[in-house]
Amino acid sequence: MQHPESSGNHHPSKPALSAEMKACLDACRACTVACLACAKACATEKDAANLQTCIRLDQDCASVCTALGDVLARGAPPNAAMLDALLGACIASCGACAKECDMHGKMGMAHCAACAEACRTCESACQKLKGVAQA
């Protein structure tokens, strides 16, 4: 009896990601981290009650970025309709979060400024991947 390790039944290796998929995956991961850090920092601000919209958008954006990142990280080409929907959701959530965080960043909240930048980077990477996927 052979052990599975010696039978040649190894897990198939993941196909290489395209440059656009890799850039989008990296941007999604960075945006998730920035959004969660921003939400946590906003929750500790003196004026946290007035930052509830920012906190909610941070958390929602992190969830959407995580979902898209998980699909991209599998390496296999995702279903075209699903990829299009996830990219659209990520573009929308990153845009909304960046807009909200920009307002607070301009008032001196560095964590919001950093989050807005990560959201804009992710939004751009998603738009580029969406353009390639639709071509």
Coordinates of C-alpha atoms in Angstrom, one line a residue:
M1 CA 0.0 0.0 0.0
Q2 CA 1.4 3.4 -1.0
H3 CA 1.2 6.5 1.0
P4 CA -0.6 9.4 -0.7
E5 CA 2.7 11.4 -0.6
S6 CA 4.4 8.8 -2.8
S7 CA 1.5 8.0 -5.2
G8 CA 1.9 11.2 -7.2
N9 CA -1.4 12.5 -6.0
H10 CA -0.1 15.8 -4.9
H11 CA -2.2 18.9 -4.8
P12 CA -2.0 20.7 -8.1
S13 CA 0.0 23.8 -8.1
K14 CA -1.8 27.1 -8.4
P15 CA -1.6 28.7 -11.8
A16 CA 0.4 31.9 -11.9
L17 CA -1.7 35.1 -11.4
S18 CA -1.6 37.7 -14.1
A19 CA 0.1 40.9 -13.2
E20 CA -3.3 42.7 -12.9
M21 CA -4.7 39.9 -10.7
K22 CA -1.6 40.0 -8.5
A23 CA -1.7 43.8 -8.2
C24 CA -5.4 43.7 -7.3
L25 CA -4.9 40.9 -4.7
D26 CA -2.0 42.9 -3.1
A27 CA -4.1 46.1 -3.1
C28 CA -7.1 44.2 -1.6
R29 CA -5.0 42.8 1.2
A30 CA -3.4 46.2 1.9
C31 CA -6.8 47.9 1.9
T32 CA -8.3 45.3 4.3
V33 CA -5.5 46.0 6.7
A34 CA -5.8 49.8 6.4
C35 CA -9.6 49.8 6.7
L36 CA -9.6 47.6 9.8
A37 CA -6.8 49.8 11.4
C38 CA -8.8 52.9 10.6
A39 CA -12.0 51.5 12.0
K40 CA -10.2 50.5 15.2
A41 CA -8.6 54.0 15.5
C42 CA -11.8 55.8 14.8
A43 CA -13.6 53.8 17.5
T44 CA -11.0 55.1 20.1
E45 CA -11.3 58.8 19.0
K46 CA -13.0 61.3 21.4
D47 CA -15.5 62.0 18.7
A48 CA -16.2 58.3 17.9
A49 CA -20.0 58.9 17.9
N50 CA -19.6 61.2 14.9
L51 CA -17.3 58.7 13.1
Q52 CA -19.9 55.8 12.9
T53 CA -20.3 56.2 9.1
C54 CA -16.5 56.1 8.7
I55 CA -16.3 53.0 10.9
R56 CA -19.1 51.2 9.1
L57 CA -17.6 52.0 5.7
D58 CA -14.2 50.8 6.9
Q59 CA -15.6 47.5 8.0
D60 CA -17.8 47.0 4.9
C61 CA -14.9 47.9 2.6
A62 CA -12.6 45.4 4.5
S63 CA -15.2 42.7 4.1
V64 CA -15.6 43.3 0.4
C65 CA -11.8 43.5 -0.2
T66 CA -11.4 40.3 1.8
A67 CA -14.0 38.5 -0.3
L68 CA -12.4 39.6 -3.6
G69 CA -8.9 38.8 -2.3
D70 CA -10.0 35.3 -1.3
V71 CA -11.3 34.6 -4.8
L72 CA -8.2 36.0 -6.5
A73 CA -5.8 34.1 -4.1
R74 CA -7.2 30.8 -5.3
G75 CA -5.2 31.3 -8.5
A76 CA -7.7 29.6 -10.8
P77 CA -9.5 31.9 -13.2
P78 CA -12.7 33.0 -11.4
N79 CA -16.1 32.8 -13.0
A80 CA -16.4 35.9 -15.2
A81 CA -19.8 37.0 -13.8
M82 CA -18.7 36.6 -10.2
L83 CA -15.4 38.4 -10.8
D84 CA -17.2 41.3 -12.5
A85 CA -19.7 41.5 -9.6
L86 CA -16.9 41.4 -7.0
L87 CA -14.8 44.0 -8.8
G88 CA -17.8 46.3 -9.0
A89 CA -18.6 45.9 -5.3
C90 CA -14.9 46.5 -4.4
I91 CA -14.7 49.6 -6.7
A92 CA -17.9 51.0 -5.1
S93 CA -16.9 50.2 -1.5
C94 CA -13.4 51.5 -1.9
G95 CA -14.7 54.7 -3.5
A96 CA -17.2 55.4 -0.8
C97 CA -14.7 54.6 2.0
A98 CA -12.0 56.8 0.4
K99 CA -14.4 59.7 0.1
E100 CA -15.5 59.4 3.8
C101 CA -11.9 58.9 5.0
D102 CA -10.6 61.9 2.9
M103 CA -12.9 64.2 4.9
H104 CA -11.5 63.1 8.2
G105 CA -7.9 62.9 6.9
K106 CA -8.1 66.5 5.9
M107 CA -9.0 67.2 9.6
G108 CA -5.8 65.7 10.8
M109 CA -6.8 62.0 11.3
A110 CA -3.7 60.3 9.9
H111 CA -5.3 56.8 10.0
C112 CA -8.2 58.1 7.8
A113 CA -5.7 59.7 5.3
A114 CA -3.8 56.4 5.1
C115 CA -7.0 54.4 4.7
A116 CA -8.2 56.8 1.9
E117 CA -5.0 56.2 0.1
A118 CA -5.2 52.4 0.4
C119 CA -8.8 52.5 -0.8
R120 CA -7.9 54.6 -3.9
T121 CA -5.0 52.3 -4.7
C122 CA -7.3 49.3 -4.4
E123 CA -10.1 51.0 -6.4
S124 CA -7.6 51.7 -9.2
A125 CA -6.3 48.1 -9.2
C126 CA -9.8 46.8 -9.4
Q127 CA -10.7 49.1 -12.3
K128 CA -7.6 47.9 -14.2
L129 CA -8.4 44.3 -13.6
K130 CA -12.0 44.9 -14.6
G131 CA -10.8 46.5 -17.9
V132 CA -8.6 43.5 -18.6
A133 CA -11.3 41.0 -17.7
Q134 CA -13.8 42.6 -20.0
A135 CA -11.4 42.8 -22.9

